[in-house]
Coordinates of C-alpha atoms and ligand atoms in Angstrom, one line a residue:
M4 CA 115.6 -80.1 9.4
A5 CA 116.5 -76.8 9.6
P6 CA 116.1 -74.9 13.1
L7 CA 112.5 -73.5 13.9
T8 CA 112.8 -69.8 14.0
S9 CA 110.1 -67.2 14.8
L10 CA 109.3 -65.0 12.2
E11 CA 108.6 -62.2 15.0
E12 CA 112.1 -60.7 14.6
F13 CA 110.8 -59.8 11.2
L14 CA 107.8 -58.2 11.1
K15 CA 109.6 -55.1 13.1
E16 CA 109.7 -53.1 10.2
P17 CA 108.5 -52.8 6.9
K18 CA 109.8 -55.0 4.0
I19 CA 110.2 -55.3 0.6
A20 CA 109.1 -57.7 -0.9
Y21 CA 110.3 -59.2 -3.5
F22 CA 108.6 -61.8 -5.5
T23 CA 110.5 -64.3 -8.1
M24 CA 108.7 -67.5 -9.9
E25 CA 112.2 -68.9 -9.3
I26 CA 115.2 -68.4 -7.1
G27 CA 118.7 -70.1 -6.8
L28 CA 119.3 -70.5 -3.0
L29 CA 121.4 -74.2 -3.2
N30 CA 122.0 -76.3 -6.0
D31 CA 119.9 -78.8 -3.9
M32 CA 117.0 -76.6 -4.0
H33 CA 115.7 -76.9 -7.3
T34 CA 113.5 -73.9 -7.5
Y35 CA 116.0 -72.4 -10.1
S36 CA 116.0 -72.7 -14.3
G37 CA 118.5 -70.3 -14.9
G38 CA 119.5 -66.4 -15.1
L39 CA 116.5 -65.1 -13.6
G40 CA 116.7 -67.5 -11.0
V41 CA 120.4 -67.6 -10.3
L42 CA 120.3 -63.4 -10.2
A43 CA 117.0 -63.7 -7.3
G44 CA 119.4 -66.0 -5.4
D45 CA 122.0 -63.5 -5.5
T46 CA 119.9 -60.4 -4.6
V47 CA 118.7 -61.9 -1.9
R48 CA 122.1 -63.2 -0.5
S49 CA 123.2 -59.3 -1.2
A50 CA 120.3 -57.8 0.6
A51 CA 121.5 -60.3 3.5
D52 CA 124.9 -59.1 3.9
L53 CA 124.4 -55.8 3.2
K54 CA 121.0 -56.0 5.9
V55 CA 118.5 -54.4 3.5
P56 CA 114.9 -55.3 4.8
L57 CA 113.7 -57.6 2.2
L58 CA 112.2 -61.2 2.0
A59 CA 111.3 -63.1 -0.9
V60 CA 107.9 -64.5 -2.1
T61 CA 108.1 -67.6 -4.8
L62 CA 106.6 -71.1 -5.4
V63 CA 108.4 -74.1 -4.1
S64 CA 108.8 -75.8 -7.3
K65 CA 108.3 -79.5 -5.2
K66 CA 109.5 -81.3 -8.6
G67 CA 111.9 -78.8 -9.8
Y68 CA 112.9 -77.9 -13.6
F69 CA 114.2 -81.3 -14.7
D70 CA 117.4 -83.5 -14.7
Q71 CA 118.9 -83.1 -18.3
Q72 CA 120.1 -86.3 -19.7
L73 CA 121.7 -86.5 -22.6
D74 CA 122.2 -89.8 -25.2
P75 CA 125.7 -90.2 -27.2
E76 CA 123.7 -88.1 -30.3
G77 CA 123.5 -85.6 -28.0
S78 CA 119.2 -85.9 -27.7
Q79 CA 117.9 -84.6 -24.3
K80 CA 115.7 -86.2 -22.2
E81 CA 114.1 -84.5 -19.1
K82 CA 113.5 -86.0 -15.6
P83 CA 111.9 -85.0 -12.9
A84 CA 114.2 -83.3 -10.4
A85 CA 111.8 -83.6 -7.4
W86 CA 113.3 -82.4 -3.9
Q87 CA 112.4 -82.1 -0.3
P88 CA 111.6 -78.8 1.6
E89 CA 111.4 -80.3 5.0
L90 CA 115.3 -81.2 4.5
F91 CA 115.9 -77.3 3.8
M92 CA 112.8 -75.4 5.4
Q93 CA 110.4 -75.5 8.1
P94 CA 106.6 -75.4 7.2
M95 CA 104.5 -72.6 9.0
S96 CA 101.1 -73.4 9.7
E97 CA 99.1 -70.2 7.9
K98 CA 96.8 -71.0 5.2
V99 CA 95.4 -68.4 2.5
Y100 CA 93.0 -69.3 -0.2
V101 CA 92.7 -68.4 -3.6
N102 CA 89.3 -69.1 -6.0
L103 CA 90.5 -71.3 -9.0
R104 CA 88.1 -72.3 -11.6
G105 CA 85.5 -71.8 -9.0
R106 CA 87.5 -73.9 -6.5
D107 CA 89.3 -72.0 -3.0
V108 CA 92.7 -73.3 -3.6
A109 CA 94.3 -73.5 0.1
V110 CA 98.4 -72.3 -0.2
R111 CA 100.5 -72.1 2.9
S112 CA 104.2 -71.7 2.9
W113 CA 107.5 -72.7 3.9
L114 CA 110.1 -70.2 5.6
Y115 CA 113.7 -70.6 4.3
I116 CA 116.2 -68.0 5.8
Q117 CA 119.0 -67.0 4.4
R118 CA 121.8 -65.7 6.7
S119 CA 124.8 -63.9 6.3
V120 CA 128.2 -63.8 8.1
T121 CA 127.6 -60.0 8.8
G122 CA 124.5 -60.7 10.7
G123 CA 121.8 -60.2 8.0
K124 CA 118.9 -61.9 7.3
V125 CA 116.5 -62.3 4.8
P126 CA 113.1 -64.3 5.0
I127 CA 112.2 -66.2 1.8
L128 CA 108.4 -68.1 1.8
F129 CA 107.8 -70.7 -0.4
L130 CA 104.7 -71.2 -1.3
D131 CA 103.1 -74.3 -1.7
T132 CA 99.4 -76.0 -2.8
D133 CA 100.5 -79.7 -1.8
L134 CA 97.6 -79.6 1.0
S135 CA 95.6 -82.9 1.9
E136 CA 92.6 -80.3 1.3
N137 CA 93.0 -79.3 -2.4
D138 CA 92.0 -81.0 -5.3
P139 CA 94.4 -83.1 -6.6
E140 CA 94.6 -81.4 -9.5
D141 CA 95.4 -78.2 -7.3
R142 CA 97.9 -79.7 -5.0
E143 CA 100.2 -79.9 -8.7
L144 CA 99.9 -76.2 -9.0
T145 CA 103.9 -75.6 -7.0
S146 CA 105.2 -78.7 -8.6
Y147 CA 106.8 -78.1 -11.8
L148 CA 109.2 -75.0 -12.5
Y149 CA 108.2 -73.8 -15.7
G150 CA 106.1 -77.2 -16.4
G151 CA 102.8 -77.6 -17.7
D152 CA 100.5 -75.8 -19.9
E153 CA 98.8 -72.1 -20.3
R154 CA 96.2 -72.8 -17.7
Y155 CA 98.9 -74.2 -15.3
R156 CA 101.0 -71.4 -15.6
L157 CA 97.8 -68.8 -15.4
M158 CA 97.1 -70.6 -11.9
Q159 CA 100.9 -70.8 -10.8
E160 CA 100.9 -67.1 -11.3
A161 CA 97.8 -66.4 -9.6
V162 CA 99.2 -68.4 -6.5
L163 CA 102.6 -66.2 -6.6
G164 CA 100.9 -62.9 -7.0
I165 CA 97.7 -63.1 -5.2
G166 CA 98.2 -66.1 -2.7
G167 CA 101.9 -64.2 -2.1
V168 CA 100.3 -61.3 -1.1
R169 CA 97.6 -62.3 1.2
M170 CA 100.2 -64.4 2.9
L171 CA 102.2 -61.3 3.6
R172 CA 99.6 -59.9 5.2
K173 CA 98.2 -63.0 7.1
L174 CA 101.8 -63.5 8.4
G175 CA 101.8 -59.8 9.5
F176 CA 104.4 -58.3 7.5
E177 CA 104.0 -54.8 6.7
I178 CA 105.4 -54.2 3.0
R179 CA 107.1 -50.8 2.2
K180 CA 107.3 -52.2 -1.3
Y181 CA 106.3 -55.1 -3.7
H182 CA 109.5 -55.6 -6.6
M183 CA 108.0 -58.0 -9.3
N184 CA 111.3 -59.9 -10.7
E185 CA 110.0 -60.4 -14.4
G186 CA 106.1 -60.2 -15.1
H187 CA 105.0 -63.6 -13.9
A188 CA 104.3 -62.1 -10.2
S189 CA 102.4 -59.2 -11.8
F190 CA 98.8 -60.6 -10.8
L191 CA 99.7 -59.1 -7.8
T192 CA 98.9 -56.1 -8.8
L193 CA 95.6 -57.0 -8.6
E194 CA 95.7 -58.4 -5.2
L195 CA 97.0 -54.9 -4.1
L196 CA 93.6 -53.1 -6.2
L197 CA 91.2 -55.0 -4.4
E198 CA 92.8 -54.3 -1.6
Y199 CA 93.2 -50.4 -1.5
K200 CA 89.6 -50.3 -3.7
K201 CA 87.7 -47.0 -2.9
D202 CA 84.4 -47.1 -2.0
I203 CA 81.6 -46.1 -5.2
E204 CA 80.2 -43.6 -2.9
A205 CA 83.0 -41.8 -2.4
V206 CA 83.9 -41.2 -6.1
W207 CA 80.9 -42.0 -7.7
D208 CA 82.3 -43.6 -10.4
E209 CA 82.9 -46.7 -11.2
D210 CA 86.1 -46.6 -12.8
L211 CA 88.0 -44.6 -10.3
V212 CA 87.3 -46.8 -7.4
W213 CA 90.5 -48.2 -8.4
D214 CA 93.6 -46.9 -6.8
V215 CA 95.8 -46.5 -9.5
P216 CA 98.6 -44.0 -8.2
R217 CA 98.7 -45.7 -4.6
V218 CA 99.3 -49.3 -6.4
K219 CA 102.0 -47.4 -8.8
D220 CA 103.4 -46.1 -5.7
L221 CA 104.2 -49.4 -4.4
C222 CA 105.2 -51.1 -7.1
V223 CA 108.5 -51.5 -8.6
F224 CA 109.2 -53.6 -11.8
T225 CA 112.7 -55.5 -13.2
T226 CA 112.1 -56.7 -16.5
H227 CA 114.6 -59.1 -17.8
T228 CA 114.3 -60.2 -21.8
P229 CA 113.5 -59.0 -24.7
E230 CA 112.3 -62.1 -26.1
K231 CA 108.7 -62.8 -26.9
A232 CA 108.8 -65.7 -25.0
G233 CA 109.6 -64.5 -21.8
H234 CA 106.7 -62.3 -21.7
D235 CA 103.4 -64.7 -20.2
V236 CA 100.4 -63.6 -22.5
F237 CA 96.7 -65.4 -21.7
P238 CA 93.4 -65.4 -23.5
Y239 CA 91.0 -63.2 -21.4
D240 CA 88.4 -66.3 -21.5
L241 CA 90.9 -68.7 -20.0
F242 CA 91.4 -65.4 -17.3
R243 CA 88.2 -65.3 -16.6
E244 CA 87.8 -69.3 -16.6
V245 CA 90.0 -69.1 -13.8
L246 CA 89.5 -66.0 -12.0
G247 CA 86.6 -64.8 -12.8
E248 CA 85.8 -61.7 -12.5
I249 CA 87.9 -60.4 -9.9
I250 CA 88.6 -57.2 -11.2
P251 CA 86.0 -56.7 -14.3
I252 CA 87.7 -57.6 -17.9
R253 CA 86.3 -54.5 -19.0
I254 CA 88.6 -52.7 -16.5
L255 CA 91.4 -55.5 -17.1
R256 CA 91.7 -54.7 -20.7
K257 CA 93.0 -50.7 -20.0
W258 CA 95.8 -52.5 -18.1
A259 CA 96.6 -55.7 -19.5
G260 CA 96.1 -55.3 -23.2
P261 CA 92.9 -55.2 -25.3
E262 CA 93.0 -58.4 -26.6
K263 CA 94.8 -60.6 -24.7
L264 CA 96.2 -60.4 -20.9
N265 CA 99.7 -59.2 -21.2
M266 CA 101.5 -60.1 -18.0
T267 CA 103.9 -57.2 -18.9
H268 CA 101.9 -54.4 -19.9
L269 CA 99.7 -55.2 -16.5
A270 CA 103.3 -54.5 -14.8
L271 CA 104.1 -51.4 -16.5
N272 CA 100.9 -49.6 -16.0
L273 CA 100.7 -50.5 -12.6
T274 CA 104.3 -49.5 -11.5
E275 CA 106.2 -46.6 -10.8
Y276 CA 109.7 -47.5 -10.8
V277 CA 110.6 -49.9 -14.0
N278 CA 113.9 -51.1 -15.2
G279 CA 115.9 -53.1 -17.4
V280 CA 118.7 -55.0 -16.5
A281 CA 121.5 -53.5 -19.0
K282 CA 121.8 -50.3 -20.3
K283 CA 120.9 -51.4 -23.8
H284 CA 118.4 -54.1 -22.5
K285 CA 116.8 -50.2 -21.6
E286 CA 116.8 -49.1 -24.7
V287 CA 115.7 -51.8 -26.6
S288 CA 113.3 -52.2 -24.1
M289 CA 111.5 -49.0 -24.6
R290 CA 111.7 -49.5 -28.2
M291 CA 109.4 -52.2 -27.5
F292 CA 107.1 -51.1 -24.9
P293 CA 107.0 -47.6 -26.6
G294 CA 105.3 -44.5 -24.2
Y295 CA 106.3 -45.7 -20.7
E296 CA 109.7 -44.9 -19.3
F297 CA 112.5 -47.2 -18.5
S298 CA 115.0 -47.3 -16.0
S299 CA 118.4 -49.8 -15.9
I300 CA 120.2 -51.5 -12.9
T301 CA 122.8 -53.4 -14.7
N302 CA 122.9 -56.9 -12.9
G303 CA 125.4 -58.1 -11.0
V304 CA 126.5 -61.7 -9.4
H305 CA 127.2 -62.4 -5.9
S306 CA 130.4 -62.2 -5.4
Y307 CA 131.4 -65.0 -2.7
T308 CA 129.1 -67.1 -4.1
W309 CA 130.8 -66.8 -7.7
T310 CA 134.5 -67.2 -6.6
S311 CA 136.0 -70.1 -6.4
E312 CA 137.9 -71.5 -3.4
H313 CA 141.2 -71.2 -4.9
M314 CA 141.1 -67.5 -5.9
K315 CA 139.3 -66.7 -2.7
A316 CA 141.9 -67.0 -0.4
V317 CA 144.2 -65.3 -2.9
F318 CA 141.5 -62.6 -1.9
D319 CA 140.9 -63.2 1.8
K320 CA 144.8 -62.7 1.7
Y321 CA 145.6 -59.7 -0.6
L322 CA 142.1 -57.7 0.2
P323 CA 140.7 -59.0 3.5
G324 CA 136.7 -57.8 3.3
W325 CA 136.1 -58.2 -0.4
A326 CA 133.1 -60.1 -0.5
N327 CA 131.7 -57.7 1.5
E328 CA 133.1 -54.9 -0.2
P329 CA 133.4 -56.1 -3.9
E330 CA 134.6 -52.7 -4.4
L331 CA 138.1 -53.7 -2.8
F332 CA 139.1 -55.3 -6.3
V333 CA 139.6 -51.6 -7.3
R334 CA 143.2 -52.6 -5.6
V335 CA 143.7 -56.1 -7.6
G336 CA 146.8 -55.3 -8.6
R337 CA 148.5 -55.5 -5.5
V338 CA 148.3 -59.4 -6.1
P339 CA 151.3 -61.2 -6.6
E340 CA 151.1 -61.8 -10.5
E341 CA 152.0 -65.5 -9.2
E342 CA 149.6 -65.9 -6.7
L343 CA 146.7 -64.9 -9.5
W344 CA 148.1 -67.4 -11.9
G345 CA 148.7 -70.2 -9.1
A346 CA 144.9 -69.7 -8.1
H347 CA 143.9 -70.0 -11.5
M348 CA 145.7 -72.7 -12.6
A349 CA 144.5 -74.7 -8.9
S350 CA 140.7 -74.0 -10.4
K351 CA 141.0 -75.1 -14.0
R352 CA 143.1 -78.4 -12.8
A353 CA 140.1 -78.9 -10.4
L354 CA 137.7 -78.1 -13.3
I355 CA 139.3 -80.6 -16.0
D356 CA 139.9 -83.7 -13.5
Y357 CA 136.6 -83.0 -13.2
V358 CA 135.6 -83.7 -16.4
N359 CA 138.1 -85.9 -17.3
R360 CA 136.5 -88.1 -14.5
V361 CA 132.9 -87.5 -15.8
T362 CA 133.6 -88.0 -19.3
G363 CA 137.2 -89.6 -20.0
A364 CA 137.6 -86.8 -22.4
G365 CA 141.2 -86.6 -21.7
L366 CA 141.3 -82.7 -21.6
G367 CA 144.7 -81.1 -20.8
Y368 CA 146.0 -79.2 -18.4
D369 CA 148.3 -76.2 -20.4
L370 CA 146.1 -75.5 -23.7
L371 CA 143.8 -72.7 -24.1
T372 CA 140.6 -73.9 -22.5
I373 CA 137.3 -72.0 -23.7
G374 CA 133.9 -72.5 -21.8
F375 CA 130.4 -71.6 -23.0
A376 CA 127.6 -73.1 -21.0
R377 CA 124.0 -71.2 -21.5
R378 CA 120.6 -72.4 -21.6
A379 CA 120.6 -73.8 -25.4
T380 CA 118.1 -71.9 -27.5
A381 CA 118.6 -70.7 -30.9
Y382 CA 119.5 -67.1 -30.3
K383 CA 122.5 -67.8 -28.2
R384 CA 124.5 -69.7 -31.5
A385 CA 126.2 -72.3 -29.4
D386 CA 126.8 -73.0 -32.8
L387 CA 128.0 -70.2 -34.0
I388 CA 132.4 -71.2 -33.5
F389 CA 131.6 -74.4 -35.5
R390 CA 130.4 -72.3 -38.2
D391 CA 133.8 -73.5 -40.3
M392 CA 135.6 -76.5 -39.1
Q393 CA 137.9 -76.8 -40.9
R394 CA 139.5 -73.4 -39.3
L395 CA 138.3 -74.0 -36.2
A396 CA 140.5 -76.9 -36.7
R397 CA 143.3 -75.3 -38.2
I398 CA 143.2 -72.7 -35.8
G399 CA 143.0 -74.7 -32.2
Q400 CA 144.4 -78.0 -32.9
G401 CA 147.3 -78.6 -30.5
K402 CA 146.0 -75.3 -28.7
L403 CA 142.7 -75.4 -27.6
Q404 CA 140.0 -77.5 -26.2
I405 CA 136.1 -76.0 -25.3
I406 CA 134.0 -77.2 -22.5
M407 CA 130.3 -76.8 -22.7
A408 CA 126.9 -77.0 -21.6
G409 CA 123.4 -75.9 -21.1
K410 CA 119.5 -77.1 -21.1
A411 CA 117.4 -76.6 -23.8
H412 CA 113.7 -76.3 -22.6
P413 CA 111.7 -78.8 -22.5
R414 CA 109.0 -77.5 -25.4
D415 CA 111.9 -75.9 -27.1
F416 CA 112.8 -77.8 -30.0
D417 CA 115.1 -75.3 -31.5
G418 CA 117.1 -75.8 -28.8
K419 CA 117.5 -79.5 -28.6
A420 CA 118.5 -79.5 -32.6
L421 CA 120.9 -77.3 -31.4
I422 CA 122.6 -79.7 -29.1
K423 CA 123.0 -82.5 -31.4
R424 CA 124.1 -80.0 -33.9
V425 CA 126.8 -79.4 -31.5
F426 CA 127.6 -82.8 -31.0
S427 CA 127.6 -84.2 -34.6
C428 CA 130.3 -81.0 -34.7
I429 CA 132.2 -82.3 -31.9
K430 CA 132.1 -85.4 -33.2
Q431 CA 133.7 -84.6 -36.5
L432 CA 136.0 -82.7 -35.0
A433 CA 137.5 -85.4 -32.4
G434 CA 141.0 -86.1 -32.8
R435 CA 141.4 -82.2 -33.7
V436 CA 140.0 -79.8 -31.2
N437 CA 138.8 -82.1 -27.7
I438 CA 135.4 -80.5 -26.9
V439 CA 133.4 -81.7 -24.5
Y440 CA 129.4 -81.2 -23.8
L441 CA 128.5 -81.7 -19.8
S442 CA 124.9 -82.6 -19.5
N443 CA 122.8 -80.9 -16.4
Y444 CA 124.3 -77.4 -16.1
D445 CA 123.5 -76.2 -12.4
M446 CA 125.0 -74.0 -10.2
D447 CA 127.7 -76.2 -9.0
L448 CA 128.9 -77.1 -12.4
A449 CA 128.6 -73.1 -13.2
L450 CA 131.1 -72.1 -10.7
K451 CA 133.5 -74.9 -11.6
L452 CA 133.5 -74.1 -15.4
V453 CA 133.5 -70.0 -15.1
S454 CA 136.5 -70.2 -12.8
G455 CA 137.8 -72.8 -14.3
V456 CA 138.2 -72.7 -18.0
D457 CA 140.6 -69.3 -19.3
I458 CA 138.2 -67.2 -21.4
W459 CA 134.4 -67.6 -21.2
M460 CA 132.8 -66.9 -24.5
N461 CA 129.0 -66.0 -25.7
T462 CA 127.7 -65.2 -28.7
P463 CA 124.1 -64.4 -28.6
R464 CA 122.6 -62.7 -31.6
R465 CA 122.1 -59.2 -31.0
P466 CA 120.0 -57.4 -29.1
R467 CA 118.4 -60.2 -27.6
E468 CA 120.8 -60.8 -24.8
A469 CA 119.4 -58.5 -21.7
S470 CA 122.2 -59.1 -19.8
G471 CA 123.5 -62.4 -19.5
T472 CA 125.6 -62.6 -15.7
S473 CA 127.6 -66.1 -16.4
G474 CA 130.5 -64.2 -17.9
M475 CA 130.4 -61.6 -14.9
K476 CA 130.7 -64.8 -12.9
A477 CA 133.8 -65.6 -15.0
A478 CA 135.3 -61.9 -14.1
H479 CA 135.3 -62.7 -10.3
N480 CA 137.6 -65.3 -10.9
G481 CA 140.0 -63.7 -13.2
V482 CA 138.5 -65.3 -16.4
P483 CA 138.3 -62.5 -19.6
N484 CA 135.4 -62.6 -21.7
F485 CA 135.3 -63.2 -25.4
S486 CA 132.0 -62.6 -26.5
I487 CA 129.6 -60.4 -28.4
L488 CA 128.7 -57.0 -27.5
D489 CA 125.7 -56.8 -26.1
G490 CA 124.1 -57.1 -22.7
W491 CA 126.3 -56.3 -19.6
W492 CA 129.5 -56.3 -22.1
I493 CA 128.6 -53.3 -23.9
E494 CA 129.1 -51.9 -20.5
G495 CA 132.2 -54.5 -19.3
H496 CA 134.3 -54.8 -22.3
I497 CA 137.5 -52.9 -23.2
E498 CA 139.3 -53.9 -25.9
G499 CA 142.9 -56.0 -25.1
Y500 CA 142.1 -54.6 -21.7
T501 CA 139.0 -56.5 -19.9
G502 CA 139.0 -59.0 -22.7
W503 CA 138.0 -58.8 -26.8
A504 CA 134.4 -58.3 -28.2
I505 CA 133.4 -60.8 -31.6
G506 CA 131.6 -59.2 -34.2
P507 CA 131.2 -55.2 -34.9
A508 CA 130.5 -52.6 -32.1
V509 CA 127.1 -52.1 -33.5
A510 CA 125.1 -54.8 -35.6
D511 CA 123.2 -53.2 -38.7
E512 CA 119.9 -54.7 -37.8
N513 CA 119.3 -55.1 -41.7
E514 CA 121.3 -57.5 -42.2
P515 CA 120.5 -60.7 -43.4
L516 CA 121.0 -62.9 -40.1
D517 CA 123.4 -65.2 -41.9
L518 CA 125.4 -62.3 -43.0
R519 CA 125.7 -61.3 -39.7
D520 CA 126.4 -65.0 -38.4
A521 CA 128.9 -64.9 -40.6
K522 CA 131.0 -61.8 -39.9
D523 CA 131.0 -62.6 -36.2
A524 CA 132.1 -65.9 -36.7
E525 CA 135.0 -64.3 -39.2
D526 CA 135.8 -61.9 -36.4
L527 CA 135.8 -65.0 -33.2
Y528 CA 138.4 -67.0 -36.0
R529 CA 140.5 -64.2 -36.9
K530 CA 140.7 -62.6 -32.8
L531 CA 141.4 -66.6 -31.6
E532 CA 144.2 -67.0 -34.4
E533 CA 146.0 -63.7 -34.4
I534 CA 145.1 -62.4 -30.9
I535 CA 144.7 -64.4 -27.8
I536 CA 146.2 -67.8 -28.6
P537 CA 149.4 -65.7 -29.0
L538 CA 149.0 -63.8 -25.7
Y539 CA 147.7 -67.1 -23.7
F540 CA 151.1 -69.0 -25.2
N541 CA 153.7 -66.6 -25.4
D542 CA 152.8 -63.9 -23.3
R543 CA 151.9 -64.9 -19.2
H544 CA 152.8 -61.4 -18.0
M545 CA 149.5 -59.9 -20.0
W546 CA 147.7 -62.3 -19.8
V547 CA 147.7 -62.2 -16.7
R548 CA 147.3 -58.3 -16.9
M549 CA 143.9 -59.4 -18.3
M550 CA 143.1 -61.9 -15.8
Q551 CA 143.4 -58.6 -12.8
N552 CA 141.7 -56.6 -14.8
A553 CA 138.6 -58.7 -15.3
I554 CA 138.2 -58.7 -11.7
G555 CA 139.1 -54.5 -11.1
K556 CA 137.1 -53.5 -14.0
N557 CA 134.7 -56.4 -14.2
A558 CA 133.9 -58.2 -10.7
Y559 CA 134.4 -54.7 -9.3
Y560 CA 131.0 -53.1 -11.0
F561 CA 129.0 -56.3 -11.7
N562 CA 128.2 -57.3 -8.6
T563 CA 124.8 -57.5 -6.3
H564 CA 126.4 -55.3 -3.4
R565 CA 126.3 -52.3 -5.9
M566 CA 123.1 -53.6 -7.9
M567 CA 120.8 -53.9 -4.4
L568 CA 122.6 -50.3 -3.4
R569 CA 121.0 -49.3 -6.7
Y570 CA 117.9 -50.4 -6.4
V571 CA 117.6 -49.2 -2.7
T572 CA 118.3 -46.1 -3.8
E573 CA 116.8 -45.9 -6.9
A574 CA 113.9 -47.9 -6.8
Y575 CA 112.9 -48.9 -2.8
I576 CA 113.5 -45.9 -1.0
K577 CA 111.6 -42.9 -2.7
Ligands
PLP24 C1 124.6 -68.1 -13.8 C2 123.6 -68.9 -14.9 C3 123.0 -68.9 -15.5 C4 123.0 -67.7 -16.5 O1 123.8 -66.8 -17.0 P1 123.7 -66.4 -18.6 O2 124.7 -65.7 -18.8 O3 122.9 -65.2 -18.3 O4 123.7 -67.4 -19.8 C5 122.1 -69.9 -16.1 N1 122.2 -71.0 -15.5 C6 122.8 -71.3 -14.5 C7 123.4 -72.4 -14.2 C8 124.1 -70.0 -14.1 O5 124.6 -70.6 -12.5

């Protein structure tokens, strides 16, 4: 049981309330599925380090996302990933109610405190409907992260947005901004509209009772993906069935879309400050949602969390203070080459030993090791490197090994098929290029991978990667990126300096997909064969220079400390 904390110290000054469906705080708290949740965790960690007056609101997701099991053919089975909140945080006695389908659903919260060595603290409230007074069905509403059907999702989002604001009021917080981390949280705008509703006698017009300017001024919205599936859309009939007319549907249609309730549109229309998560993503978002103004704040990662123990020791020695001031990476050139390489090799040996232990794959310490781990979904193209297997075998034999990982969403059948296809390619290459696919990609495995491989590869289909953050983690460990120019890499890439691009600088979006895939694969093979493999084996000095640049140019900038300060100055304080 975590030590009891009083909320009192947090009630003294107004807070930024950061609402998020998922958050990756600790590996064993299964309240995250992937990049969005890890980013939320890194945001909170940086806020605590920097003493930004922020709190977070999320769902307790007691049964987690899922545990991935892969059979020898690569078929994915999902097992529940239950965890015990009481081991990490304390239950709060305060309750609020949200009326869903005509029943008052009781919501309580758990309090977790993110503490920093700087003395900063960020409270995180985990909303929970698993209370004996609730109907058995309602008790499950905060069980499964991204589980269930459309109705389940809508009810979860009502608990998060509406229940979350009510809980903040109940606990006595004063809030200066509400930050919606993705559209999942945008029902919070409805609760604010209800709260600041004007008196009809004063305005004499039914539509003007809704104080939209006031709500807009209070809200900040970050959109995270150009993928349609990432933007929740609900039929108005379903909304009415679940939430009734808490706001007249006729009015709601003006903000959330005429035909269906689009959570992104709702957020866009009721928020003053909206941003994408990389410069390119801002442009893509403006094309997707014409008529709205977007800013961009490029994502980062929490430097201390995403640096391996071995690399931390070297940074502590030569760049003391780096963890709370990642700008110090600008002086990474002061780290002696042998020590940087030594720290990398120590991380690499730890990874290889781990992989050999769990898989018996027999990987070696001296081969160029490529890492690739991300959600298994079609547009991320985990299979691009297997497009020409003969060529990969010829280029890589005796020189290359690859470590892969990634879960497919339980209902992403293309994603599941992709894993099976990759497994079949791995088998066909056996004896020539050693490739392993690890199950159950999570934060612990991510740190091992990004720090222990020699290069980090990303091959999304443009322009579908909003930002991507695992490559930033790799850079923190001196691991150069080898990736498609999309998301953050457009900003972080300097060819042959911080890493390498795959494919042309600008993709012709009118070209057939297969042709684009072919061109990207061609460039991937060519650079591996002609540039990367020779450099790795023949010029250690230049290779370590690239490692330094990954740290000095990429980690220096792509961290959540810089990101947090940007949110503070551009979005939170206005
Ligand atoms: C960092 C991280 C991600 C996000 O990485 P991308 O590059 O955006 O795919 C996903 N899952 C886990 C477990 C992570 O640690």
